[in-house]
Every structure is written in C-alpha cells, then in structure tokens.
Amino acid sequence: PNATEYYKRENPVNNMHYITTPKLVLNSIDDPCCNIHNLYETSPYPQHEGKSYARLIEESQRSMLIVTKSGTHCPFLDSNSYFLPAVVEDPFNGRWMLDSWADRASVEYYKAALEVYEDRR
C-alpha cells in the first residue's frame, strides 16, 4: 500500500536468520551508503530478539563479516598507481578488467564453502 510497508516486507534483513546458504558480508568503515554504525544497531524486528545485525551474523553458522578500513561502497580496488586502478586480464573473456581484492576474497570464500558443504549440492 505504501513505500514504508514495501521496504518493511522486502528488507532482506527480515529473513537473514532463515538463510542457510553460506554468505559473506563486506562492509568498509568509509562506506557512504551502508553506514558502518548501522551494523551495530539493535534490529527493530521482533524475530531478531533485540540483537544487533553484527550479532546476528556472528551467531549464524554460515556467515562471515569482513569490516575494512577503506573500500567505499563497492570498489575495493587494488592499485599500484595513484592515477590508474590496477587492471588484470579477465579469465573468462581475455579482456581487461579492474582488479578487486574483494572479488578475489569472495570467490575464495565461496569456493571454500562449496568444499565444506559439498554434500548439499
């Protein structure tokens, strides 16, 4: 019926305690969109029993939270140059792409999760 109800129902945080798929959460302290302080707020949702979002992730058996000093909202780019971000060859198409340590860390996390949870495939 309205935006408030929509966001209340569609917020993925509402159902995070039901998720059994391994998940990796990256958040940088300097993220302008996902304020780091929100992570430590108490969830207003009754199913979270007054816990902070950080506590919910900590208590989840298949979640990992990484908090970095920098990275802004998405880039987490590696660079040896002040003017140009590092680029690497894309293994799928051979073209150049930006090099992101967050992408590499995510892939490593999920590859390890596949090994640990192989029986769930």
Short mmCIF file of N, CA and C in Angstrom, two decimals, residues 22 110-121:
data_model
loop_
_atom_site.label_atom_id
_atom_site.label_comp_id
_atom_site.label_asym_id
_atom_site.label_seq_id
_atom_site.Cartn_x
_atom_site.Cartn_y
_atom_site.Cartn_z
N PRO A 22 25.77 -20.33 2.70
CA PRO A 22 26.89 -19.50 3.18
C PRO A 22 26.84 -18.10 2.58
N TYR A 110 33.58 -18.50 -1.32
CA TYR A 110 32.55 -19.39 -1.84
C TYR A 110 33.11 -20.69 -2.38
N LYS A 111 34.33 -20.68 -2.89
CA LYS A 111 34.97 -21.94 -3.30
C LYS A 111 35.19 -22.82 -2.07
N ALA A 112 35.64 -22.22 -0.97
CA ALA A 112 35.84 -22.98 0.28
C ALA A 112 34.50 -23.49 0.80
N ALA A 113 33.46 -22.66 0.72
CA ALA A 113 32.14 -23.08 1.18
C ALA A 113 31.63 -24.26 0.37
N LEU A 114 31.89 -24.26 -0.93
CA LEU A 114 31.49 -25.39 -1.77
C LEU A 114 32.18 -26.68 -1.33
N GLU A 115 33.44 -26.58 -0.93
CA GLU A 115 34.15 -27.76 -0.45
C GLU A 115 33.57 -28.25 0.88
N VAL A 116 33.29 -27.31 1.78
CA VAL A 116 32.78 -27.68 3.10
C VAL A 116 31.36 -28.26 3.00
N TYR A 117 30.54 -27.65 2.15
CA TYR A 117 29.14 -28.06 2.05
C TYR A 117 28.86 -28.88 0.79
N GLU A 118 29.83 -29.62 0.32
CA GLU A 118 29.71 -30.41 -0.90
C GLU A 118 28.49 -31.32 -0.87
N ASP A 119 28.16 -31.86 0.30
CA ASP A 119 27.05 -32.79 0.41
C ASP A 119 25.70 -32.13 0.17
N ARG A 120 25.62 -30.81 0.17
CA ARG A 120 24.37 -30.10 -0.05
C ARG A 120 24.10 -29.81 -1.52
N ARG A 121 25.06 -30.12 -2.40
CA ARG A 121 24.89 -29.84 -3.82
C ARG A 121 23.82 -30.70 -4.43
#
